[in-house]
PDB file of C-alpha atoms in Angstrom:
ATOM      1  CA  MET A1142     -19.714  -4.420  59.476  1.00  0.00           C
ATOM      2  CA  HIS A1143     -18.842  -1.330  57.815  1.00  0.00           C
ATOM      3  CA  ARG A1144     -20.235  -0.342  54.363  1.00  0.00           C
ATOM      4  CA  MET A1145     -18.027   1.020  51.954  1.00  0.00           C
ATOM      5  CA  LYS A1146     -18.957   4.077  49.911  1.00  0.00           C
ATOM      6  CA  THR A1147     -17.035   4.215  46.526  1.00  0.00           C
ATOM      7  CA  CYS A1148     -15.159   7.369  45.521  1.00  0.00           C
ATOM      8  CA  THR A1149     -14.568   7.236  41.655  1.00  0.00           C
ATOM      9  CA  ALA A1150     -10.866   6.899  40.950  1.00  0.00           C
ATOM     10  CA  ILE A1151     -11.439   7.401  37.336  1.00  0.00           C
ATOM     11  CA  VAL A1152      -9.430   8.085  34.306  1.00  0.00           C
ATOM     12  CA  GLY A1153      -8.628   5.867  31.978  1.00  0.00           C
ATOM     13  CA  VAL A1154      -7.144   6.481  28.548  1.00  0.00           C
ATOM     14  CA  CYS A1155      -7.425   3.989  25.874  1.00  0.00           C
ATOM     15  CA  VAL A1156      -4.173   3.022  23.965  1.00  0.00           C
ATOM     16  CA  THR A1157      -5.347   4.949  20.846  1.00  0.00           C
ATOM     17  CA  SER A1158      -6.820   7.930  22.705  1.00  0.00           C
ATOM     18  CA  ILE A1159      -3.503   9.202  23.868  1.00  0.00           C
ATOM     19  CA  ALA A1160      -2.994  10.638  20.134  1.00  0.00           C
ATOM     20  CA  THR A1161      -6.302  12.356  20.188  1.00  0.00           C
ATOM     21  CA  PHE A1162      -5.146  15.211  22.058  1.00  0.00           C
ATOM     22  CA  GLY A1163      -2.001  15.857  20.051  1.00  0.00           C
ATOM     23  CA  LEU A1164      -3.534  19.018  18.501  1.00  0.00           C
ATOM     24  CA  LEU A1165      -0.699  21.440  19.113  1.00  0.00           C
ATOM     25  CA  THR A1166       1.385  21.542  15.986  1.00  0.00           C
ATOM     26  CA  PRO A1167       0.618  20.838  12.408  1.00  0.00           C
ATOM     27  CA  ALA A1168       2.707  17.864  12.221  1.00  0.00           C
ATOM     28  CA  SER A1169       0.738  16.222  15.063  1.00  0.00           C
ATOM     29  CA  ALA A1170      -2.559  16.718  13.118  1.00  0.00           C
ATOM     30  CA  ASN A1171      -1.636  13.605  10.957  1.00  0.00           C
ATOM     31  CA  PRO A1172      -2.033  10.016  12.386  1.00  0.00           C
ATOM     32  CA  VAL A1173       0.630   8.723  14.442  1.00  0.00           C
ATOM     33  CA  SER A1174       1.581   5.386  15.886  1.00  0.00           C
ATOM     34  CA  VAL A1175       1.305   5.473  19.659  1.00  0.00           C
ATOM     35  CA  LYS A1176       3.078   3.006  21.957  1.00  0.00           C
ATOM     36  CA  PRO A1177       0.748   2.026  24.767  1.00  0.00           C
ATOM     37  CA  PRO A1178       1.583   2.780  28.411  1.00  0.00           C
ATOM     38  CA  VAL A1179       3.455  -0.182  30.027  1.00  0.00           C
ATOM     39  CA  VAL A1180       1.107  -2.970  31.118  1.00  0.00           C
ATOM     40  CA  GLY A1181       1.947  -4.539  34.613  1.00  0.00           C
ATOM     41  CA  ALA A1182       0.370  -6.960  36.810  1.00  0.00           C
ATOM     42  CA  PRO A1183      -0.774  -4.372  39.255  1.00  0.00           C
ATOM     43  CA  GLY A1184      -3.165  -2.605  36.916  1.00  0.00           C
ATOM     44  CA  GLY A1185      -3.726   1.276  36.454  1.00  0.00           C
ATOM     45  CA  ARG A1186      -6.870   2.422  37.934  1.00  0.00           C
ATOM     46  CA  VAL A1187      -7.561   1.112  41.474  1.00  0.00           C
ATOM     47  CA  PRO A1188     -10.810   1.789  43.080  1.00  0.00           C
ATOM     48  CA  GLY A1189     -10.809   4.069  46.372  1.00  0.00           C
ATOM     49  CA  GLY A1190     -13.492   4.454  48.968  1.00  0.00           C
ATOM     50  CA  THR A1191     -14.326   5.605  52.506  1.00  0.00           C
ATOM     51  CA  ARG A1192     -16.239   4.508  55.496  1.00  0.00           C
ATOM     52  CA  ASP A1193     -17.505   8.009  56.066  1.00  0.00           C
ATOM     53  CA  PRO A1194     -20.247   9.007  53.611  1.00  0.00           C
ATOM     54  CA  GLY A1195     -20.411  12.460  55.132  1.00  0.00           C
ATOM     55  CA  CYS A1196     -17.107  13.558  54.134  1.00  0.00           C
ATOM     56  CA  LEU A1197     -17.662  14.275  50.430  1.00  0.00           C
ATOM     57  CA  GLY A1198     -21.453  13.662  50.292  1.00  0.00           C
ATOM     58  CA  ASN A1199     -22.157  12.648  46.768  1.00  0.00           C
ATOM     59  CA  GLN A1200     -19.171  14.345  45.212  1.00  0.00           C
ATOM     60  CA  SER A1201     -16.202  12.636  43.753  1.00  0.00           C
ATOM     61  CA  LEU A1202     -12.587  12.569  44.274  1.00  0.00           C
ATOM     62  CA  MET A1203     -10.928  11.410  40.932  1.00  0.00           C
ATOM     63  CA  ALA A1204      -7.170  10.403  40.012  1.00  0.00           C
ATOM     64  CA  LEU A1205      -5.956  10.955  36.513  1.00  0.00           C
ATOM     65  CA  VAL A1206      -4.425   7.819  35.753  1.00  0.00           C
ATOM     66  CA  PRO A1207      -4.717   5.328  32.801  1.00  0.00           C
ATOM     67  CA  LEU A1208      -7.316   2.553  32.714  1.00  0.00           C
ATOM     68  CA  SER A1209      -6.253  -1.020  33.210  1.00  0.00           C
ATOM     69  CA  THR A1210      -2.660  -0.463  32.660  1.00  0.00           C
ATOM     70  CA  VAL A1211       0.271   0.981  34.731  1.00  0.00           C
ATOM     71  CA  GLY A1212       0.879   4.604  33.506  1.00  0.00           C
ATOM     72  CA  SER A1213       4.535   5.128  32.468  1.00  0.00           C
ATOM     73  CA  THR A1214       6.880   8.055  33.369  1.00  0.00           C
ATOM     74  CA  ALA A1215      10.656   8.747  32.396  1.00  0.00           C
ATOM     75  CA  ALA A1216      10.808  11.267  35.225  1.00  0.00           C
ATOM     76  CA  GLN A1217      12.504  10.481  38.519  1.00  0.00           C
ATOM     77  CA  TYR A1218      10.137  12.796  40.261  1.00  0.00           C
ATOM     78  CA  PRO A1219       6.837  12.635  38.332  1.00  0.00           C
ATOM     79  CA  THR A1220       3.676  14.679  38.753  1.00  0.00           C
ATOM     80  CA  PHE A1221       0.330  13.323  39.864  1.00  0.00           C
ATOM     81  CA  LEU A1222      -2.894  15.181  38.819  1.00  0.00           C
ATOM     82  CA  LEU A1223      -6.279  14.669  40.819  1.00  0.00           C
ATOM     83  CA  SER A1224      -9.672  16.234  40.508  1.00  0.00           C
ATOM     84  CA  VAL A1225     -10.794  17.518  43.843  1.00  0.00           C
ATOM     85  CA  PRO A1226     -14.392  18.601  44.683  1.00  0.00           C
ATOM     86  CA  SER A1227     -15.548  21.626  46.507  1.00  0.00           C
ATOM     87  CA  ALA A1228     -16.335  19.703  49.565  1.00  0.00           C
ATOM     88  CA  ALA A1229     -12.754  18.430  49.902  1.00  0.00           C
ATOM     89  CA  PRO A1230     -10.800  19.359  53.229  1.00  0.00           C
ATOM     90  CA  LYS A1231      -7.659  21.413  53.074  1.00  0.00           C
ATOM     91  CA  SER A1232      -5.180  18.828  53.624  1.00  0.00           C
ATOM     92  CA  ALA A1233      -4.448  15.258  52.151  1.00  0.00           C
ATOM     93  CA  ILE A1234      -1.898  12.504  52.738  1.00  0.00           C
ATOM     94  CA  PHE A1235      -0.011  11.295  49.638  1.00  0.00           C
ATOM     95  CA  THR A1236       1.623   7.761  50.144  1.00  0.00           C
ATOM     96  CA  LEU A1237       4.051   5.967  47.847  1.00  0.00           C
ATOM     97  CA  GLN A1238       4.795   2.395  48.158  1.00  0.00           C
ATOM     98  CA  ASP A1239       6.806  -0.002  46.197  1.00  0.00           C
ATOM     99  CA  GLU A1240       5.366  -3.153  44.632  1.00  0.00           C
ATOM    100  CA  SER A1241       5.854  -5.241  47.863  1.00  0.00           C
ATOM    101  CA  ARG A1242       3.928  -2.235  49.759  1.00  0.00           C
ATOM    102  CA  LYS A1243       6.913  -1.148  51.492  1.00  0.00           C
ATOM    103  CA  LEU A1244       6.614   2.504  52.216  1.00  0.00           C
ATOM    104  CA  VAL A1245       8.841   4.718  50.032  1.00  0.00           C
ATOM    105  CA  TYR A1246       7.432   8.188  50.797  1.00  0.00           C
ATOM    106  CA  LYS A1247       4.672   9.757  52.766  1.00  0.00           C
ATOM    107  CA  THR A1248       3.725  13.447  53.182  1.00  0.00           C
ATOM    108  CA  THR A1249       0.945  15.905  54.027  1.00  0.00           C
ATOM    109  CA  VAL A1250      -0.354  17.836  51.024  1.00  0.00           C
ATOM    110  CA  ASN A1251      -1.994  21.107  51.603  1.00  0.00           C
ATOM    111  CA  LEU A1252      -4.950  21.813  49.374  1.00  0.00           C
ATOM    112  CA  SER A1253      -6.685  25.215  48.558  1.00  0.00           C
ATOM    113  CA  GLY A1254     -10.131  24.292  49.623  1.00  0.00           C
ATOM    114  CA  LYS A1255     -11.399  25.094  46.026  1.00  0.00           C
ATOM    115  CA  ALA A1256     -12.806  22.638  43.392  1.00  0.00           C
ATOM    116  CA  GLY A1257     -10.609  21.857  40.617  1.00  0.00           C
ATOM    117  CA  ILE A1258      -7.609  19.803  39.204  1.00  0.00           C
ATOM    118  CA  THR A1259      -4.574  19.811  41.542  1.00  0.00           C
ATOM    119  CA  SER A1260      -1.208  18.350  41.112  1.00  0.00           C
ATOM    120  CA  PHE A1261       1.384  17.039  43.322  1.00  0.00           C
ATOM    121  CA  GLN A1262       5.254  16.348  42.293  1.00  0.00           C
ATOM    122  CA  LEU A1263       7.506  14.232  44.270  1.00  0.00           C
ATOM    123  CA  PRO A1264      10.208  16.289  45.812  1.00  0.00           C
ATOM    124  CA  LYS A1265      13.868  16.068  44.946  1.00  0.00           C
ATOM    125  CA  SER A1266      14.642  15.423  48.677  1.00  0.00           C
ATOM    126  CA  MET A1267      13.705  11.803  48.280  1.00  0.00           C
ATOM    127  CA  ALA A1268      15.563   9.107  46.402  1.00  0.00           C
ATOM    128  CA  GLY A1269      13.167   9.234  43.454  1.00  0.00           C
ATOM    129  CA  LEU A1270      11.606   6.573  41.412  1.00  0.00           C
ATOM    130  CA  LYS A1271      13.959   3.618  40.155  1.00  0.00           C
ATOM    131  CA  ILE A1272      13.946   2.597  36.377  1.00  0.00           C
ATOM    132  CA  GLY A1273      11.709  -0.540  35.898  1.00  0.00           C
ATOM    133  CA  LYS A1274      10.039  -0.525  39.143  1.00  0.00           C
ATOM    134  CA  ASN A1275       6.297  -0.443  39.769  1.00  0.00           C
ATOM    135  CA  TYR A1276       4.888   1.873  42.344  1.00  0.00           C
ATOM    136  CA  ARG A1277       1.388   2.077  44.043  1.00  0.00           C
ATOM    137  CA  TRP A1278       0.431   5.614  45.149  1.00  0.00           C
ATOM    138  CA  VAL A1279      -2.539   6.760  47.367  1.00  0.00           C
ATOM    139  CA  PHE A1280      -4.030  10.154  47.707  1.00  0.00           C
ATOM    140  CA  SER A1281      -6.242  10.269  50.966  1.00  0.00           C
ATOM    141  CA  LEU A1282      -8.243  13.487  52.030  1.00  0.00           C
ATOM    142  CA  VAL A1283      -7.955  14.155  55.832  1.00  0.00           C
ATOM    143  CA  CYS A1284     -11.688  14.957  56.643  1.00  0.00           C
ATOM    144  CA  ASN A1285     -10.907  14.709  60.383  1.00  0.00           C
ATOM    145  CA  ALA A1286      -7.336  15.322  61.567  1.00  0.00           C
ATOM    146  CA  GLN A1287      -8.292  14.615  65.294  1.00  0.00           C
ATOM    147  CA  ALA A1288      -9.729  11.034  64.527  1.00  0.00           C
ATOM    148  CA  PRO A1289      -7.195   8.422  65.799  1.00  0.00           C
ATOM    149  CA  ASP A1290      -8.296   6.112  63.062  1.00  0.00           C
ATOM    150  CA  GLN A1291      -7.758   7.711  59.611  1.00  0.00           C
ATOM    151  CA  SER A1292      -8.918   4.647  57.635  1.00  0.00           C
ATOM    152  CA  GLY A1293     -12.204   6.432  57.113  1.00  0.00           C
ATOM    153  CA  ASN A1294     -10.906   9.168  54.901  1.00  0.00           C
ATOM    154  CA  PRO A1295     -11.939   8.924  51.249  1.00  0.00           C
ATOM    155  CA  PHE A1296      -8.976   8.244  48.936  1.00  0.00           C
ATOM    156  CA  VAL A1297      -7.969   7.359  45.474  1.00  0.00           C
ATOM    157  CA  GLN A1298      -5.033   5.201  44.315  1.00  0.00           C
ATOM    158  CA  GLY A1299      -3.075   4.190  41.149  1.00  0.00           C
ATOM    159  CA  TRP A1300       0.084   2.741  39.718  1.00  0.00           C
ATOM    160  CA  ILE A1301       3.075   4.244  38.276  1.00  0.00           C
ATOM    161  CA  LYS A1302       6.181   2.833  36.517  1.00  0.00           C
ATOM    162  CA  ARG A1303       9.378   4.567  35.562  1.00  0.00           C
ATOM    163  CA  VAL A1304      10.919   3.420  32.371  1.00  0.00           C
ATOM    164  CA  GLU A1305      14.271   4.583  30.830  1.00  0.00           C
ATOM    165  CA  MET A1306      14.122   7.436  28.668  1.00  0.00           C
ATOM    166  CA  PRO A1307      15.277   6.566  24.975  1.00  0.00           C
ATOM    167  CA  PRO A1308      18.392   8.598  24.031  1.00  0.00           C
ATOM    168  CA  THR A1309      16.704   9.657  20.816  1.00  0.00           C
ATOM    169  CA  LEU A1310      13.692  10.945  22.731  1.00  0.00           C
ATOM    170  CA  ALA A1311      16.012  12.852  25.162  1.00  0.00           C
ATOM    171  CA  GLN A1312      17.739  14.623  22.325  1.00  0.00           C
ATOM    172  CA  GLN A1313      14.322  15.482  20.642  1.00  0.00           C
ATOM    173  CA  LEU A1314      13.141  16.901  24.051  1.00  0.00           C
ATOM    174  CA  GLN A1315      16.302  19.331  24.257  1.00  0.00           C
ATOM    175  CA  GLN A1316      15.609  20.536  20.813  1.00  0.00           C
ATOM    176  CA  THR A1317      11.686  21.090  20.870  1.00  0.00           C
ATOM    177  CA  SER A1318       9.504  23.600  22.624  1.00  0.00           C
ATOM    178  CA  ARG A1319       7.295  22.612  25.545  1.00  0.00           C
ATOM    179  CA  ARG A1320       4.290  22.176  23.282  1.00  0.00           C
ATOM    180  CA  ASP A1321       5.956  19.850  20.938  1.00  0.00           C
ATOM    181  CA  ARG A1322       7.212  17.747  23.983  1.00  0.00           C
ATOM    182  CA  VAL A1323       3.627  16.782  24.781  1.00  0.00           C
ATOM    183  CA  THR A1324       3.430  15.054  21.453  1.00  0.00           C
ATOM    184  CA  LEU A1325       6.642  13.410  21.905  1.00  0.00           C
ATOM    185  CA  TYR A1326       5.610  12.223  25.352  1.00  0.00           C
ATOM    186  CA  GLN A1327       2.504  10.837  23.866  1.00  0.00           C
ATOM    187  CA  ASN A1328       4.125   8.893  20.949  1.00  0.00           C
ATOM    188  CA  ALA A1329       6.458   7.403  23.591  1.00  0.00           C
ATOM    189  CA  GLY A1330       3.602   6.210  25.820  1.00  0.00           C
ATOM    190  CA  LEU A1331       4.601   8.383  28.853  1.00  0.00           C
ATOM    191  CA  TRP A1332       1.239   9.082  30.206  1.00  0.00           C
ATOM    192  CA  TYR A1333       2.329  10.989  33.510  1.00  0.00           C
ATOM    193  CA  ASP A1334       4.858  13.199  31.515  1.00  0.00           C
ATOM    194  CA  ALA A1335       2.443  14.016  28.761  1.00  0.00           C
ATOM    195  CA  LEU A1336      -0.283  14.917  31.082  1.00  0.00           C
ATOM    196  CA  ALA A1337       1.542  16.931  33.471  1.00  0.00           C
ATOM    197  CA  THR A1338       3.166  18.895  30.567  1.00  0.00           C
ATOM    198  CA  LEU A1339      -0.162  19.630  29.033  1.00  0.00           C
ATOM    199  CA  ALA A1340      -1.487  20.888  32.433  1.00  0.00           C
ATOM    200  CA  GLU A1341       1.304  23.046  32.961  1.00  0.00           C
ATOM    201  CA  LEU A1342       0.839  24.699  29.599  1.00  0.00           C
ATOM    202  CA  ARG A1343      -2.820  25.386  30.210  1.00  0.00           C
ATOM    203  CA  ARG A1344      -1.991  26.840  33.528  1.00  0.00           C
ATOM    204  CA  THR A1345       0.496  29.277  31.859  1.00  0.00           C
ATOM    205  CA  ASP A1346      -1.978  30.142  29.093  1.00  0.00           C
ATOM    206  CA  PRO A1347      -5.647  29.178  30.057  1.00  0.00           C
ATOM    207  CA  ASN A1348      -7.162  31.022  27.020  1.00  0.00           C
ATOM    208  CA  ASP A1349      -5.169  29.312  24.385  1.00  0.00           C
ATOM    209  CA  ARG A1350      -7.633  27.515  22.096  1.00  0.00           C
ATOM    210  CA  ALA A1351      -5.281  24.783  21.012  1.00  0.00           C
ATOM    211  CA  LEU A1352      -4.342  23.846  24.253  1.00  0.00           C
ATOM    212  CA  LYS A1353      -8.108  23.801  25.565  1.00  0.00           C
ATOM    213  CA  THR A1354      -9.010  21.519  22.622  1.00  0.00           C
ATOM    214  CA  ALA A1355      -6.186  19.226  23.286  1.00  0.00           C
ATOM    215  CA  TRP A1356      -7.052  19.221  26.985  1.00  0.00           C
ATOM    216  CA  THR A1357     -10.782  18.539  26.282  1.00  0.00           C
ATOM    217  CA  ASN A1358     -10.119  15.780  23.810  1.00  0.00           C
ATOM    218  CA  LEU A1359      -7.828  14.041  26.239  1.00  0.00           C
ATOM    219  CA  LEU A1360     -10.415  14.189  29.162  1.00  0.00           C
ATOM    220  CA  ASN A1361     -13.223  13.101  27.010  1.00  0.00           C
ATOM    221  CA  SER A1362     -11.510  10.328  25.556  1.00  0.00           C
ATOM    222  CA  ALA A1363     -10.809   9.096  29.043  1.00  0.00           C
ATOM    223  CA  GLY A1364     -14.696   9.506  29.986  1.00  0.00           C
ATOM    224  CA  LEU A1365     -13.956  12.452  32.024  1.00  0.00           C
ATOM    225  CA  ASN A1366     -16.137  14.970  30.276  1.00  0.00           C
ATOM    226  CA  GLN A1367     -17.566  15.896  33.822  1.00  0.00           C
ATOM    227  CA  VAL A1368     -14.321  17.578  34.755  1.00  0.00           C
ATOM    228  CA  VAL A1369     -13.339  19.034  31.406  1.00  0.00           C
ATOM    229  CA  THR A1370     -14.145  22.645  32.766  1.00  0.00           C
ATOM    230  CA  ASN A1371     -12.792  22.263  36.050  1.00  0.00           C
ATOM    231  CA  PRO A1372     -10.116  24.691  36.485  1.00  0.00           C
ATOM    232  CA  LEU A1373      -6.417  23.910  37.124  1.00  0.00           C
ATOM    233  CA  LEU A1374      -5.435  24.964  40.484  1.00  0.00           C
TER     234      LEU A1374
END
């Protein structure tokens, strides 16, 4: 019998915690009513694992996904964020399935070999996510590309649901800056969109104090204080 070694697939964000990192504009400093991410049967955070304890050692691979709920997105081609350790190999396999586990998309992702928070966006060459549908995604590190059985690779997985963009929100997004869009996504409960937008803002301006505070508050609220200082790759 093989013994499973758990790789932490963390991230959770409480319903009320999404509002805590809206520190980008004076208006967002006031308390706001935040809609929770869509709750679905699959659940948000799904533990991952590996049968190969030597691949990552004691280091962890983490998926930045909501805890206990299905993270929502209005994007047809959303972005997924993960924290990879220094021991991670230079390639991974991303798999997307529908709720019945039918394969929707699969590709190899090249990694930099550096520790930090990396991202992967679904390409526009695929059909994209359908509104109202739940999808399961898996990010698996390729520790030994020559191994005939890749089931021993460490992996994390999560769920995502695409929801319809409210017309009023779509109009507001067109009229606001990228910073203000983060708050709009928060208030709409669009976890993946808020997280990806904030991450991109930080990549563009890593020394901005307001963005750094917002990012720190977000990760701390999700129990990810150990990766707050991890660089965005």
